[in-house]
mmCIF file of N, CA, C and O in Angstrom:
data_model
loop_
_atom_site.group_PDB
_atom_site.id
_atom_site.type_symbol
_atom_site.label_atom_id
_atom_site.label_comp_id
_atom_site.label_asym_id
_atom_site.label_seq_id
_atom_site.Cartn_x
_atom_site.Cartn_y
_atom_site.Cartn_z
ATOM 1 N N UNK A 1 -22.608 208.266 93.890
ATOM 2 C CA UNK A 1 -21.400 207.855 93.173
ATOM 3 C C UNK A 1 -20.253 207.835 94.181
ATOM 4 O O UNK A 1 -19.854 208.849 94.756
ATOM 5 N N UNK A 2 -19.883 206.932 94.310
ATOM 6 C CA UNK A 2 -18.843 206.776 95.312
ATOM 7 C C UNK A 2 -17.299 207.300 94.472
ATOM 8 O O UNK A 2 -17.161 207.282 93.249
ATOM 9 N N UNK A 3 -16.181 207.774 95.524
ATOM 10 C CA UNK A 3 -15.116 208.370 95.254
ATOM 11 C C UNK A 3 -14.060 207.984 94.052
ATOM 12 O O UNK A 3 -13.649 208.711 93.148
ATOM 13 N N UNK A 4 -13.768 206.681 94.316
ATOM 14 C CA UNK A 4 -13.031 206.015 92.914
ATOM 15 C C UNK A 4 -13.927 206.818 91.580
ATOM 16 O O UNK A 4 -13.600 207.803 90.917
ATOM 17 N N UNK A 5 -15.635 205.631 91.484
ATOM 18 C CA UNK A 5 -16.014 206.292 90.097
ATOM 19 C C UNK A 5 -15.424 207.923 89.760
ATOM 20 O O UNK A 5 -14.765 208.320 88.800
ATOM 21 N N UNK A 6 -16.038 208.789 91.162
ATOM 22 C CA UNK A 6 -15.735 210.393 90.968
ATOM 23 C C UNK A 6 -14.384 211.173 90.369
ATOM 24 O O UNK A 6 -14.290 212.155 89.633
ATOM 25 N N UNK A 7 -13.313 210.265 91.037
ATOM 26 C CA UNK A 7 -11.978 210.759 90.912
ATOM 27 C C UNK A 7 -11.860 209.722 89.119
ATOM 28 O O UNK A 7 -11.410 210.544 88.319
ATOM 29 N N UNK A 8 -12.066 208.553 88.483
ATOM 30 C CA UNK A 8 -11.835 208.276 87.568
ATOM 31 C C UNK A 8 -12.760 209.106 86.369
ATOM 32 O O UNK A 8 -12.456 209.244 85.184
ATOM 33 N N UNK A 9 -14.258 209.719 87.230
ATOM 34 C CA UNK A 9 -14.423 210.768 85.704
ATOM 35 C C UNK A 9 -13.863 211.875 85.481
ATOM 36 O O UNK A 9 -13.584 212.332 84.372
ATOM 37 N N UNK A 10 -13.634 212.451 86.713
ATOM 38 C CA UNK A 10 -12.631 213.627 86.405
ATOM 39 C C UNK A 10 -11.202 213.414 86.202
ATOM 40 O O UNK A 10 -10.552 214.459 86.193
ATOM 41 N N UNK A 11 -10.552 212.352 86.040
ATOM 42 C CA UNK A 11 -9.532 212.138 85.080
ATOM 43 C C UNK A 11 -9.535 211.563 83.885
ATOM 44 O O UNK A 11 -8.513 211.736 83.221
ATOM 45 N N UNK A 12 -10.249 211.030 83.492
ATOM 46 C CA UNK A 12 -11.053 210.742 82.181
ATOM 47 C C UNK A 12 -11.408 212.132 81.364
ATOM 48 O O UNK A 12 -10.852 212.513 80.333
ATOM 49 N N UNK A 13 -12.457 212.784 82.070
ATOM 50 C CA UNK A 13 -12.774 214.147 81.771
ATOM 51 C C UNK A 13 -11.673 215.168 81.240
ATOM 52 O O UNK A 13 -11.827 215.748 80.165
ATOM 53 N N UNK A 14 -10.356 215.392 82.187
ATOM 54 C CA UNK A 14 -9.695 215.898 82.149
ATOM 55 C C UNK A 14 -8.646 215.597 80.996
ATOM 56 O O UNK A 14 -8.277 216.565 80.330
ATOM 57 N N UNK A 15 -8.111 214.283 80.687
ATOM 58 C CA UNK A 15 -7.537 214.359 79.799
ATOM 59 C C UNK A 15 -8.335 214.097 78.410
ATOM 60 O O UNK A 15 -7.692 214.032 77.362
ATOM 61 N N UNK A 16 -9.415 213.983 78.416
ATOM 62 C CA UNK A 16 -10.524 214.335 77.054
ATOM 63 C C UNK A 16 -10.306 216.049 76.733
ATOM 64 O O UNK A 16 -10.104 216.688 75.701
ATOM 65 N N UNK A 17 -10.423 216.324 77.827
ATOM 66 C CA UNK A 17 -10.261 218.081 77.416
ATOM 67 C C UNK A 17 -8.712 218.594 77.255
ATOM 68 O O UNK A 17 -8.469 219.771 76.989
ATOM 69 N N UNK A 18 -7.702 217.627 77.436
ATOM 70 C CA UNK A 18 -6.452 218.371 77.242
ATOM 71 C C UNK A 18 -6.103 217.878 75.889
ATOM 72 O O UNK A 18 -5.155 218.366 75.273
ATOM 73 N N UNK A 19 -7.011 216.699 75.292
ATOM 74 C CA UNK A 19 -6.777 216.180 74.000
ATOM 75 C C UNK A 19 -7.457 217.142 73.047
ATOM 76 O O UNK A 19 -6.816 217.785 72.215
ATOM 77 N N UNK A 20 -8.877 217.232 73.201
ATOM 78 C CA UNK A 20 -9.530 218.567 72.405
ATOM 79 C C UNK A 20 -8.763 219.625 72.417
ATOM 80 O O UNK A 20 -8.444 220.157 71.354
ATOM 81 N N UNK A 21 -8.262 220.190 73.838
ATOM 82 C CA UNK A 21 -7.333 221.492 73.050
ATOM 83 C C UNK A 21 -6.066 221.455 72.701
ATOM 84 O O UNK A 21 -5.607 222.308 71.942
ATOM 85 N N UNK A 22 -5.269 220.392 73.242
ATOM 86 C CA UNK A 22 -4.168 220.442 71.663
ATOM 87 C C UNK A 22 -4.968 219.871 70.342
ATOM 88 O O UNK A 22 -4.655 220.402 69.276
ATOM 89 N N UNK A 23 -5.766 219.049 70.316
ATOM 90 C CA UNK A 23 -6.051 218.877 68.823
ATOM 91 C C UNK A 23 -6.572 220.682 68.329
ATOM 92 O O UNK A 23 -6.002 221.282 67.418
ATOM 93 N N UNK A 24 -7.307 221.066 68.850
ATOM 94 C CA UNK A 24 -8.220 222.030 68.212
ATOM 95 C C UNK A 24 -6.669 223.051 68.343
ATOM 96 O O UNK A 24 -6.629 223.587 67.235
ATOM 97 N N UNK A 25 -5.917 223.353 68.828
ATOM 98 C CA UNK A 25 -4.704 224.012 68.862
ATOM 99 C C UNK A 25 -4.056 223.224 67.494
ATOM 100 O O UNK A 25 -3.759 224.016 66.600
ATOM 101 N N UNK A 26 -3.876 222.260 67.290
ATOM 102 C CA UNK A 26 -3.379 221.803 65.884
ATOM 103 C C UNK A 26 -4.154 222.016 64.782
ATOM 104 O O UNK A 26 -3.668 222.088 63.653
ATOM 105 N N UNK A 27 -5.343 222.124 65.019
ATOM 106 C CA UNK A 27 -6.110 222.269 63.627
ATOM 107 C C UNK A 27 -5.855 223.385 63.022
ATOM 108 O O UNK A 27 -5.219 223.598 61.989
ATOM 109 N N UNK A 28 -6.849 224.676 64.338
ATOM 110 C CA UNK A 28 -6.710 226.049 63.934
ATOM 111 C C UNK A 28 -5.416 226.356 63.880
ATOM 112 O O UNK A 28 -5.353 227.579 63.761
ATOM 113 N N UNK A 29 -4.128 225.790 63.910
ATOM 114 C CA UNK A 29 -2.928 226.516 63.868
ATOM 115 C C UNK A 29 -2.187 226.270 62.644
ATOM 116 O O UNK A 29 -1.149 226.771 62.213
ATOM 117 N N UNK A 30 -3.207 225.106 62.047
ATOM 118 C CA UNK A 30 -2.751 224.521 60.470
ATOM 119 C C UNK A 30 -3.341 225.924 59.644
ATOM 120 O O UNK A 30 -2.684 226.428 58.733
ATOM 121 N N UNK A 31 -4.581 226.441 60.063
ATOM 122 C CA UNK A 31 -5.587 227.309 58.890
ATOM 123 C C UNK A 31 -4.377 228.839 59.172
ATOM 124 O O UNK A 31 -4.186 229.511 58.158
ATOM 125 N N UNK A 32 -3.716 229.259 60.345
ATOM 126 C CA UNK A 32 -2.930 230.543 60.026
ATOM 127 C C UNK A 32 -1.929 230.035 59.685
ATOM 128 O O UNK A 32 -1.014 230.814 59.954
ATOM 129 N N UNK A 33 -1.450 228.875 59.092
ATOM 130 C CA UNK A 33 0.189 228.904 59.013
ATOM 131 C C UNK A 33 1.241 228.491 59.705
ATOM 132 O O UNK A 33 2.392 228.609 59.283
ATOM 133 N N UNK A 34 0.995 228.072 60.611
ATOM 134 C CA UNK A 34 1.482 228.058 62.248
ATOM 135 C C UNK A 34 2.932 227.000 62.186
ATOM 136 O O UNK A 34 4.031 227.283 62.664
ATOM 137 N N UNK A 35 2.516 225.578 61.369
ATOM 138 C CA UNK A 35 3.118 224.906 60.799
ATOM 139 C C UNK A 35 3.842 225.004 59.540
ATOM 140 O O UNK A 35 4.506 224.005 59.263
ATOM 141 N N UNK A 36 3.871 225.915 58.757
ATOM 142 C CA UNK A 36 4.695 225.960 57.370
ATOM 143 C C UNK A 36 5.846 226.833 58.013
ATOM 144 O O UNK A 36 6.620 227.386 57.230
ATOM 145 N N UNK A 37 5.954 226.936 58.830
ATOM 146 C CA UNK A 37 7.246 227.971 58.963
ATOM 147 C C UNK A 37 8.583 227.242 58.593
ATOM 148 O O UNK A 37 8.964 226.464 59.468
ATOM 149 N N UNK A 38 9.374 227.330 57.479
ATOM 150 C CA UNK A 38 10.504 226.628 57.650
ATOM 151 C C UNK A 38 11.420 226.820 57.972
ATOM 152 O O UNK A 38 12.338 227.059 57.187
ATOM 153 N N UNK A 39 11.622 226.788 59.770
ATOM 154 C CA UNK A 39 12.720 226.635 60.793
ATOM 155 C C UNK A 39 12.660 225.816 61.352
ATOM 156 O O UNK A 39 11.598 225.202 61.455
ATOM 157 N N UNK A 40 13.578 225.507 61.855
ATOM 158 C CA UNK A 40 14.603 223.936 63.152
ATOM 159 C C UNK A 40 13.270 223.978 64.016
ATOM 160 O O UNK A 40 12.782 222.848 64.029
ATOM 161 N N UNK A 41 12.522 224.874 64.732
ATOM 162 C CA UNK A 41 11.969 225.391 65.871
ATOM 163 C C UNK A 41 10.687 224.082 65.518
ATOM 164 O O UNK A 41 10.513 223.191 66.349
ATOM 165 N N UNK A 42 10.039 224.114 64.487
ATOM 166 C CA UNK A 42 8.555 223.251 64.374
ATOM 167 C C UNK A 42 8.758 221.692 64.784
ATOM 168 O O UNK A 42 7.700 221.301 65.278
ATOM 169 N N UNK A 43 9.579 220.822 64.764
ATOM 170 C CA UNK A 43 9.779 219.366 64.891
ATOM 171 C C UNK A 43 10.463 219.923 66.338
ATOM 172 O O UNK A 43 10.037 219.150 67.196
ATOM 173 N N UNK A 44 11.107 220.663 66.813
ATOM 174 C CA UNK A 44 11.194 220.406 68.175
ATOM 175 C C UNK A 44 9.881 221.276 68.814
ATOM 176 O O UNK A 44 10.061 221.455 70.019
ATOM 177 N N UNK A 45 9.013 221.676 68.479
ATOM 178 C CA UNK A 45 7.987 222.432 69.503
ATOM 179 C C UNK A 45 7.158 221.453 69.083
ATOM 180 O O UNK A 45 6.633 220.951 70.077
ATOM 181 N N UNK A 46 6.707 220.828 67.862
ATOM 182 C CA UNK A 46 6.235 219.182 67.841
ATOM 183 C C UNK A 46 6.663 218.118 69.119
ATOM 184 O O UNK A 46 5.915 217.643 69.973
ATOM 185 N N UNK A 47 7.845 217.959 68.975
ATOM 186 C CA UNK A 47 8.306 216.650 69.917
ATOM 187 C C UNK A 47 8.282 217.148 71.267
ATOM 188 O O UNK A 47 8.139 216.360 72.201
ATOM 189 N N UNK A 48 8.396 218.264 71.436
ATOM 190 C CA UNK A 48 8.173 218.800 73.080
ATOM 191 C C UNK A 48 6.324 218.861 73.533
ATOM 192 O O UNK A 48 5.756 218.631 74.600
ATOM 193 N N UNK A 49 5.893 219.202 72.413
ATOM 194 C CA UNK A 49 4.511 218.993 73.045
ATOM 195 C C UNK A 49 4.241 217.477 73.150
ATOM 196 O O UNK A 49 3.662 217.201 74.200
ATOM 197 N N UNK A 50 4.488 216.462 72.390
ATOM 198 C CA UNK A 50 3.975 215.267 72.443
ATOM 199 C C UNK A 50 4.575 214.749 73.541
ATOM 200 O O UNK A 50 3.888 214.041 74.277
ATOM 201 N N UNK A 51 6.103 215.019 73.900
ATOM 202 C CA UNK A 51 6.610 214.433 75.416
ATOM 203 C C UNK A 51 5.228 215.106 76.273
ATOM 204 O O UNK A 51 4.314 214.610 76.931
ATOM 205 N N UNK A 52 5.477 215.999 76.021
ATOM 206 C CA UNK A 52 4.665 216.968 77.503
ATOM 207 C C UNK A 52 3.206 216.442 77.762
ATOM 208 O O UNK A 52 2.704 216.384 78.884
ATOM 209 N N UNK A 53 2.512 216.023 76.463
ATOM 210 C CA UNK A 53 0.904 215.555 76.115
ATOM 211 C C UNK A 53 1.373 214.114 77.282
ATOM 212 O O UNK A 53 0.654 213.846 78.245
ATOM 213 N N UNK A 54 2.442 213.459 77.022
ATOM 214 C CA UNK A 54 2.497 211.629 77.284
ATOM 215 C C UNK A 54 2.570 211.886 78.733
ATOM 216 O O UNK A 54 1.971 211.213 79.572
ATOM 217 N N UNK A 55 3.511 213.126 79.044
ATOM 218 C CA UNK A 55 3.829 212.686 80.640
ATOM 219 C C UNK A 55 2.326 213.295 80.996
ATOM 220 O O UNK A 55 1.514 212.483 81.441
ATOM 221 N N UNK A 56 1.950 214.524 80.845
ATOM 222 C CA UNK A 56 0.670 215.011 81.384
ATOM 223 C C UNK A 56 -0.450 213.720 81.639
ATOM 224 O O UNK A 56 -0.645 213.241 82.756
ATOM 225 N N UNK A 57 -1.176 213.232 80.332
ATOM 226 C CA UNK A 57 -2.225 212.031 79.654
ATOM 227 C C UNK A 57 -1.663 210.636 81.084
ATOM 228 O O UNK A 57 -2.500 210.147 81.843
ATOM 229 N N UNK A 58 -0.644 210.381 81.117
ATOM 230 C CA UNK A 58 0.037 209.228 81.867
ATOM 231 C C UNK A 58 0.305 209.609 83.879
ATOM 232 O O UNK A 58 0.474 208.846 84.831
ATOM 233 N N UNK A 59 0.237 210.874 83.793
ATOM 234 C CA UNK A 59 -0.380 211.764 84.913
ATOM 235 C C UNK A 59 -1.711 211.606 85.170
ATOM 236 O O UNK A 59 -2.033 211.143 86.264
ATOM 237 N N UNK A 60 -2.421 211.858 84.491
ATOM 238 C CA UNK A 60 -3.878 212.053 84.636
ATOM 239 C C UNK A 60 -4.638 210.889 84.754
ATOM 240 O O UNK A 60 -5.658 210.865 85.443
ATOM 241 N N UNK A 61 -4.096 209.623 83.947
ATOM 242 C CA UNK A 61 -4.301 207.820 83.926
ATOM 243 C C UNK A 61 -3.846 207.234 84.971
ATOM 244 O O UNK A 61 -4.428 206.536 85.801
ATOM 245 N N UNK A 62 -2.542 207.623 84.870
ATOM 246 C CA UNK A 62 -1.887 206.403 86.290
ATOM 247 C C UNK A 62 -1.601 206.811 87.058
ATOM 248 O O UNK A 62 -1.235 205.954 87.862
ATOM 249 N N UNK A 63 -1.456 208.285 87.615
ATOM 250 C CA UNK A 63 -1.112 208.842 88.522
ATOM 251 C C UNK A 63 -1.610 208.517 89.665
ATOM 252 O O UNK A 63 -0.761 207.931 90.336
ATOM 253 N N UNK A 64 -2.778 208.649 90.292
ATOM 254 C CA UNK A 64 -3.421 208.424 91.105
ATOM 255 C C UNK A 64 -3.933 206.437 91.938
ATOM 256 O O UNK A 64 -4.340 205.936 92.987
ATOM 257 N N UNK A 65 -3.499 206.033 90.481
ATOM 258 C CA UNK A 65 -3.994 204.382 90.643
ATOM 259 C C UNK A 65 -2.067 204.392 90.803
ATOM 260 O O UNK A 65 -1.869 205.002 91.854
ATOM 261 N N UNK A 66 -1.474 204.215 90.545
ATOM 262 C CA UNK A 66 0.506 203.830 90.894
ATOM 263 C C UNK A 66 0.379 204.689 92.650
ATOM 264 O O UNK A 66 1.206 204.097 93.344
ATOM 265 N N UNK A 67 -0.169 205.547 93.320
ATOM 266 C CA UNK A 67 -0.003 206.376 93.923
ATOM 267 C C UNK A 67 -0.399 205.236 95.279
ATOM 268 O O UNK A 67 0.344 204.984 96.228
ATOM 269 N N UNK A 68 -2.198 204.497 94.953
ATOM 270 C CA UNK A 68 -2.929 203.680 95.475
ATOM 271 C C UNK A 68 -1.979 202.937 95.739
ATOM 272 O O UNK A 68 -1.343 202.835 96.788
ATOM 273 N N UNK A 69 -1.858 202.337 94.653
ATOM 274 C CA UNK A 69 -1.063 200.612 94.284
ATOM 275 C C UNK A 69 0.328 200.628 95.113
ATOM 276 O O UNK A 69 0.695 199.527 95.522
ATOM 277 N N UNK A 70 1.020 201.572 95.363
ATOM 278 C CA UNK A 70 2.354 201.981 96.179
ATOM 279 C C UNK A 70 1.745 201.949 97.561
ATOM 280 O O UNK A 70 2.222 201.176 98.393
ATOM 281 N N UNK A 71 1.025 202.501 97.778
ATOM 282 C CA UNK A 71 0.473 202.282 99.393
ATOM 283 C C UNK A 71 -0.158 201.311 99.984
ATOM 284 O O UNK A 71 -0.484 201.325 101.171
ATOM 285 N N UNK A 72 -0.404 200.261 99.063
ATOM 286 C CA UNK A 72 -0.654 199.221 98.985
ATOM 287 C C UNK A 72 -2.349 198.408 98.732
ATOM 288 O O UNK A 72 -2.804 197.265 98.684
ATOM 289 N N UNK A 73 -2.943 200.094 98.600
ATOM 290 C CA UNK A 73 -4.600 199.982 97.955
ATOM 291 C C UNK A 73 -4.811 199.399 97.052
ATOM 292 O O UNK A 73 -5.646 199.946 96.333
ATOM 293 N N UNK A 74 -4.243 197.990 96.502
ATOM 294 C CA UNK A 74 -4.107 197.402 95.165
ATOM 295 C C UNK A 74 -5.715 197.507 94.430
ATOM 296 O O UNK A 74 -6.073 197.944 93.336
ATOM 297 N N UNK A 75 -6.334 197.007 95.365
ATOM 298 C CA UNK A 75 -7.728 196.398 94.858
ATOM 299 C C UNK A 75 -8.396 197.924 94.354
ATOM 300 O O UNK A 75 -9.085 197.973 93.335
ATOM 301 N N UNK A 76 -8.082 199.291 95.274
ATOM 302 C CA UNK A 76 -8.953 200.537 94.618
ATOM 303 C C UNK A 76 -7.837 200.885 93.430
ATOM 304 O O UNK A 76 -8.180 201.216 92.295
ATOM 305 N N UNK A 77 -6.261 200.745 93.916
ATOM 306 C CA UNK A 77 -6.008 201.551 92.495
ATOM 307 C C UNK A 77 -6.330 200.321 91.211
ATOM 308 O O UNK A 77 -6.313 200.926 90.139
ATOM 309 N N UNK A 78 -6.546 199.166 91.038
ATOM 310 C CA UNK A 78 -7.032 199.003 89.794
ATOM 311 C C UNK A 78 -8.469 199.317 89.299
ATOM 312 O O UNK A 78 -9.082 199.555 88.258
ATOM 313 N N UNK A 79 -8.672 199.171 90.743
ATOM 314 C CA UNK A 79 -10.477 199.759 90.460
ATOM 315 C C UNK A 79 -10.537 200.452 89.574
ATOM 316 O O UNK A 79 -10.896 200.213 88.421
ATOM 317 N N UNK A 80 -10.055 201.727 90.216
ATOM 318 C CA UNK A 80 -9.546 203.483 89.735
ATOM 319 C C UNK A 80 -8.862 203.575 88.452
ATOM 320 O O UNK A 80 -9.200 204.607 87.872
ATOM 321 N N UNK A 81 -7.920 202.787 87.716
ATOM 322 C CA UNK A 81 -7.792 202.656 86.466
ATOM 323 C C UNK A 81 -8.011 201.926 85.648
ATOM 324 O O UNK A 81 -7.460 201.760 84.560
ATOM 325 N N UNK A 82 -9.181 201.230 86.311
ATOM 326 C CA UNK A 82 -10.370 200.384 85.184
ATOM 327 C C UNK A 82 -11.444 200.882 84.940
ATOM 328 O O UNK A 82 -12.070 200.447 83.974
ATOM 329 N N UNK A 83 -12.156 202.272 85.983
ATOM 330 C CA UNK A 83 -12.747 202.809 85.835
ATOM 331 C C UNK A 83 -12.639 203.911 85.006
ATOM 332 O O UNK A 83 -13.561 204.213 84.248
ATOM 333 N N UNK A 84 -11.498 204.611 85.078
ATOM 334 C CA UNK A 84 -10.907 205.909 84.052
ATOM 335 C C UNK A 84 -10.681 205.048 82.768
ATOM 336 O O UNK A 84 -11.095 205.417 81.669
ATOM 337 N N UNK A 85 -10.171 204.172 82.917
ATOM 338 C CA UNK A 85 -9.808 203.989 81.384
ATOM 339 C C UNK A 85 -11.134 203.201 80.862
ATOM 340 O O UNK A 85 -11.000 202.884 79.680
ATOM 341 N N UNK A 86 -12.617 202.723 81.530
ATOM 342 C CA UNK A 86 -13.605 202.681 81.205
ATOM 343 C C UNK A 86 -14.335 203.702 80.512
ATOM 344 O O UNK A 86 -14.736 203.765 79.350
ATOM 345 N N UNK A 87 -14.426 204.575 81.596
ATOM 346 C CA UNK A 87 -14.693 206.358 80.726
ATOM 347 C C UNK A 87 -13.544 206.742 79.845
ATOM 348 O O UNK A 87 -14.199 207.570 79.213
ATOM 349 N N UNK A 88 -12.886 206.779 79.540
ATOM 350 C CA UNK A 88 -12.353 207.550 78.485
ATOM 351 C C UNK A 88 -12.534 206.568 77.516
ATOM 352 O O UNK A 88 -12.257 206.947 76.378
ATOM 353 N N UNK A 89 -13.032 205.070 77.660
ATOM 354 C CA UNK A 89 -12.854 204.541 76.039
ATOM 355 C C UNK A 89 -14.705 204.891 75.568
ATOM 356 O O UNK A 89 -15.107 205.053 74.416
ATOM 357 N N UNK A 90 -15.334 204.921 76.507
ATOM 358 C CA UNK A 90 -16.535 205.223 76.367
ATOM 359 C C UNK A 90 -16.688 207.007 75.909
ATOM 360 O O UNK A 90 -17.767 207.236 75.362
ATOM 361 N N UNK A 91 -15.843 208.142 76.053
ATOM 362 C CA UNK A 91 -15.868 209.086 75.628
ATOM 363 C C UNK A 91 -14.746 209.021 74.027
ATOM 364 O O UNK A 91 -15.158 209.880 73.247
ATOM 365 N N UNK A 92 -14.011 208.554 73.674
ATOM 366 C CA UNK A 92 -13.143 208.256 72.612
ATOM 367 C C UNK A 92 -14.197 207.318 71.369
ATOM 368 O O UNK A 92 -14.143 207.434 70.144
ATOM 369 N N UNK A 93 -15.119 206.401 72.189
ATOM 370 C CA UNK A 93 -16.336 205.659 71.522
ATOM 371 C C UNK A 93 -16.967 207.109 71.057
ATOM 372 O O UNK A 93 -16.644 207.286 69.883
ATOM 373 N N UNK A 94 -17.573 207.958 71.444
ATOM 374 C CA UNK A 94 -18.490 209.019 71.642
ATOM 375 C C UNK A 94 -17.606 209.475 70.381
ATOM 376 O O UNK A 94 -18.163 209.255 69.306
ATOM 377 N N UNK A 95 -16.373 210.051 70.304
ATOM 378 C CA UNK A 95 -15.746 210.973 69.437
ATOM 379 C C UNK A 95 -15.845 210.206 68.012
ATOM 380 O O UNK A 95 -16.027 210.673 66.887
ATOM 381 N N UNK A 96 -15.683 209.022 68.395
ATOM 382 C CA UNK A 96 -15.478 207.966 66.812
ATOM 383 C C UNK A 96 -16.743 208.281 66.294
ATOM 384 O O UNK A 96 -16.900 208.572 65.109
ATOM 385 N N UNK A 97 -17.564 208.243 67.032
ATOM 386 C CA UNK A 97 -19.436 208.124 66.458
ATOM 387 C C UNK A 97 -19.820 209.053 65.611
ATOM 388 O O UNK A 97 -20.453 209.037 64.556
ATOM 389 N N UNK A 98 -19.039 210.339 66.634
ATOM 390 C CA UNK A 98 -19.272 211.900 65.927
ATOM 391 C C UNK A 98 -18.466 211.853 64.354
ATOM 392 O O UNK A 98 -18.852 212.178 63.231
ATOM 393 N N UNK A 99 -17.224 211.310 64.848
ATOM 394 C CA UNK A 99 -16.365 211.441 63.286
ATOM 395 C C UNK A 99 -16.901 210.999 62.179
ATOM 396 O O UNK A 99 -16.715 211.693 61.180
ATOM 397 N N UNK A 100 -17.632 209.852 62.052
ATOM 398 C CA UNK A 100 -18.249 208.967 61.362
ATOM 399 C C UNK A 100 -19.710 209.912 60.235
ATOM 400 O O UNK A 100 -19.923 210.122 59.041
ATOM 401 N N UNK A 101 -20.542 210.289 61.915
ATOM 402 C CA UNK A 101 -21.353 211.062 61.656
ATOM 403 C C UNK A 101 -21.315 211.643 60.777
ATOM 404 O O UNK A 101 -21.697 211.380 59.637
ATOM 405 N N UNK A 102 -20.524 213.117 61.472
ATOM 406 C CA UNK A 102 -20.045 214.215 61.121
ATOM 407 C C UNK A 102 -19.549 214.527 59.400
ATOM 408 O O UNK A 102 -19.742 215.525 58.706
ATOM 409 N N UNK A 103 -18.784 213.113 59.058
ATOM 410 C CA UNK A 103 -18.184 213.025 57.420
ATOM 411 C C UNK A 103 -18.977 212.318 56.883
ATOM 412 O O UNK A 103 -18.333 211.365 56.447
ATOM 413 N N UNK A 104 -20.093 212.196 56.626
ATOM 414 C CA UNK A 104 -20.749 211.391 56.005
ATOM 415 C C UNK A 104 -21.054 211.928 54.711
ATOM 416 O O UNK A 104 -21.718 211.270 53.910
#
């Protein structure tokens, strides 16, 4: 496996797993309560995680291919984010399958 594929599954990889644990951080935090609190604090610790999810997710996607593409590696950084965003629609495919499954 040459370096592009390598570096696009482990950013693929990586933001699959930062999506599972804020989701699974939203789920289990619905079953204690986590969310009914009624203070100011929940819609801004909402909107601060979702900034923080976009810049992180947009880190982990384009970071490395804008990094290429600036140095003028055009041809690897699209490689590199045709390949990541290959794997992650092929792991997001995987999650839909399960959902489907899973509620049947």
């Amino acid at each position: 496996m040459n370096k592009i594929w390598k570096t696009a599954l482990v950013n693929a990889l990586a933001t699959a797993v930062y999506i599972i644990a804020v989701g699974s951080f939203m789920y289990y935090g619905s079953m204690i309560k986590l969310g009914m609190a009624n203070i100011f604090l929940v819609p801004i610790a909402i909107l601060l995680l979702f900034v923080f999810s976009a810049a992180l997710t947009g880190f982990l996607i384009f970071g490395k291919p804008a990094q290429l593409y600036v140095d003028g590696k055009k041809k690897e950084a699209l490689s590199l984010l045709s390949y990541t965003l290959l794997i992650f629609s092929v792991i997001t495919f995987i999650f839909l399958i399960l959902l489907i499954v899973l509620t049947r």
